[in-house]
PDB file of C-alpha atoms in Angstrom:
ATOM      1  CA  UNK A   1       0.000   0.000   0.000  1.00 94.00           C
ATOM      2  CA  UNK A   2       1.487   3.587  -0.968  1.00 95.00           C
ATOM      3  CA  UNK A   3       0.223   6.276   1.582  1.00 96.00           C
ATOM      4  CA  UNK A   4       0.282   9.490   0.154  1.00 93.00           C
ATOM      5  CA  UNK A   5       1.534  12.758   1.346  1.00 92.00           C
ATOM      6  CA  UNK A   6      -2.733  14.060   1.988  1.00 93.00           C
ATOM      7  CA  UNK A   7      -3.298  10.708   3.972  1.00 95.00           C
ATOM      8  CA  UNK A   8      -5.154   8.994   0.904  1.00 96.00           C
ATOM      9  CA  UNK A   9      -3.900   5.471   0.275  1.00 97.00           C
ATOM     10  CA  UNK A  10      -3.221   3.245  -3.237  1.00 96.00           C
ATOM     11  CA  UNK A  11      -3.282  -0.444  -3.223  1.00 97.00           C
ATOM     12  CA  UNK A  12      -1.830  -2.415  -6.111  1.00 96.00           C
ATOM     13  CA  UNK A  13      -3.439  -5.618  -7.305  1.00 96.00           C
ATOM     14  CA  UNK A  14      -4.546  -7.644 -10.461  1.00 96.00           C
ATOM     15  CA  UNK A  15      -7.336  -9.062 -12.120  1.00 96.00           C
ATOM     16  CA  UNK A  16      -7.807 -11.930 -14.946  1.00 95.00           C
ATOM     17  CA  UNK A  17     -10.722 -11.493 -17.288  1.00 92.00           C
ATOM     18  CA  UNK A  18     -11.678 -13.474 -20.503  1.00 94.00           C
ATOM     19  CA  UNK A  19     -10.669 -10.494 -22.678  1.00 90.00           C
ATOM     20  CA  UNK A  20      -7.144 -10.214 -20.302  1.00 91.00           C
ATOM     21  CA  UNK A  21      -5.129  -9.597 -17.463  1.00 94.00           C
ATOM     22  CA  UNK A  22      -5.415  -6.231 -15.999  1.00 96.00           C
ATOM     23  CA  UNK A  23      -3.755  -4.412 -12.946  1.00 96.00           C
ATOM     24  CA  UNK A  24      -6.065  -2.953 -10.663  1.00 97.00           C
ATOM     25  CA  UNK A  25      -5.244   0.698  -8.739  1.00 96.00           C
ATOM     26  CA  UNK A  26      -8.008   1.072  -5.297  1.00 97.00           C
ATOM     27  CA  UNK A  27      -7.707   4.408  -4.191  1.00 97.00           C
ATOM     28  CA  UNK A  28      -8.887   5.286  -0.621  1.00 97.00           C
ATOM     29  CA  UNK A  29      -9.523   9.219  -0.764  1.00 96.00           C
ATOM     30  CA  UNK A  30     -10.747  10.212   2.910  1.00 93.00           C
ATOM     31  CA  UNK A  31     -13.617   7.775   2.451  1.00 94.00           C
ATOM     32  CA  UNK A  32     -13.995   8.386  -1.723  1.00 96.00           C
ATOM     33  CA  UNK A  33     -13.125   5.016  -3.058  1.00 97.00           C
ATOM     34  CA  UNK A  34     -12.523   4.317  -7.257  1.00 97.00           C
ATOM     35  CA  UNK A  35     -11.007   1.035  -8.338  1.00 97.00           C
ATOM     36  CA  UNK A  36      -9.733   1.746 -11.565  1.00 96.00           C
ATOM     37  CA  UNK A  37      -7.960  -0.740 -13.878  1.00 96.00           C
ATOM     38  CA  UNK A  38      -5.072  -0.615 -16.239  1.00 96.00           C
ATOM     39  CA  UNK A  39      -4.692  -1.977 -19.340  1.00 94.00           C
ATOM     40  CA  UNK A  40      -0.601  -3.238 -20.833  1.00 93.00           C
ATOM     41  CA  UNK A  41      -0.980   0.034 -22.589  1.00 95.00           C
ATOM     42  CA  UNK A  42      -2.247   2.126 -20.151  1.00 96.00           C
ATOM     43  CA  UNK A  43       0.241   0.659 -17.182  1.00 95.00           C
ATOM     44  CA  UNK A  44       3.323   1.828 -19.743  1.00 96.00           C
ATOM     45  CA  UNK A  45       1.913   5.126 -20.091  1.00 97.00           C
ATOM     46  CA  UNK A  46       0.988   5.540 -16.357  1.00 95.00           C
ATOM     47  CA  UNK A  47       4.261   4.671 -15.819  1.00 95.00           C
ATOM     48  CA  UNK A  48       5.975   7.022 -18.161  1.00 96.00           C
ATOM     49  CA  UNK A  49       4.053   9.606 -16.458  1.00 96.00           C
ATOM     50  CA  UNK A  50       5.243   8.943 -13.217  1.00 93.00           C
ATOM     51  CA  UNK A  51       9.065   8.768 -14.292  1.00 95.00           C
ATOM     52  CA  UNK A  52       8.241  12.349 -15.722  1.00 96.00           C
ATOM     53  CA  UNK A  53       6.401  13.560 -12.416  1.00 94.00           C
ATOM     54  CA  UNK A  54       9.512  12.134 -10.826  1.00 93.00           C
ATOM     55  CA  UNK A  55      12.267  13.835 -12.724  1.00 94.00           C
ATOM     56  CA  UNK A  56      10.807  17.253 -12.591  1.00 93.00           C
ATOM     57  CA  UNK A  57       9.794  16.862  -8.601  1.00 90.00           C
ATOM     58  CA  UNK A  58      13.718  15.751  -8.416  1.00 89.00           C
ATOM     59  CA  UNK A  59      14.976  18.479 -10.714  1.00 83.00           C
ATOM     60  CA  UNK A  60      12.773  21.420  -8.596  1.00 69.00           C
ATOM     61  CA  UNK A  61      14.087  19.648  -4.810  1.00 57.00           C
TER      62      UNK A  61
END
């Protein structure tokens, strides 16, 4: 589980349907709760966005 820095949490997981395999984000907002899933396409570009977010956070600190 990733806490983040406003006290909302992300849990990781996975799913299997008949049309594919899928990872899974639940987000806990302060009681506002959205499962969304990913795609293999849609985890890669998630993930390139993150790297990104990363870099410039880094860069700025």
């Amino acid at each position: 589980m990733i806490r983040t820095a406003t006290n909302a949490t992300i849990e990781l997981g996975t799913a299997t349907t008949d049309t594919g395999m899928y990872a899974l984000l639940h987000i806990n907002d302060h009681g506002r709760r959205v499962t969304i899933s990913l795609d293999d396409r849609e985890i890669r570009e998630l993930i390139g966005h993150c790297v990104t977010a990363w870099g410039q956070l880094h860069h700025h600190n």
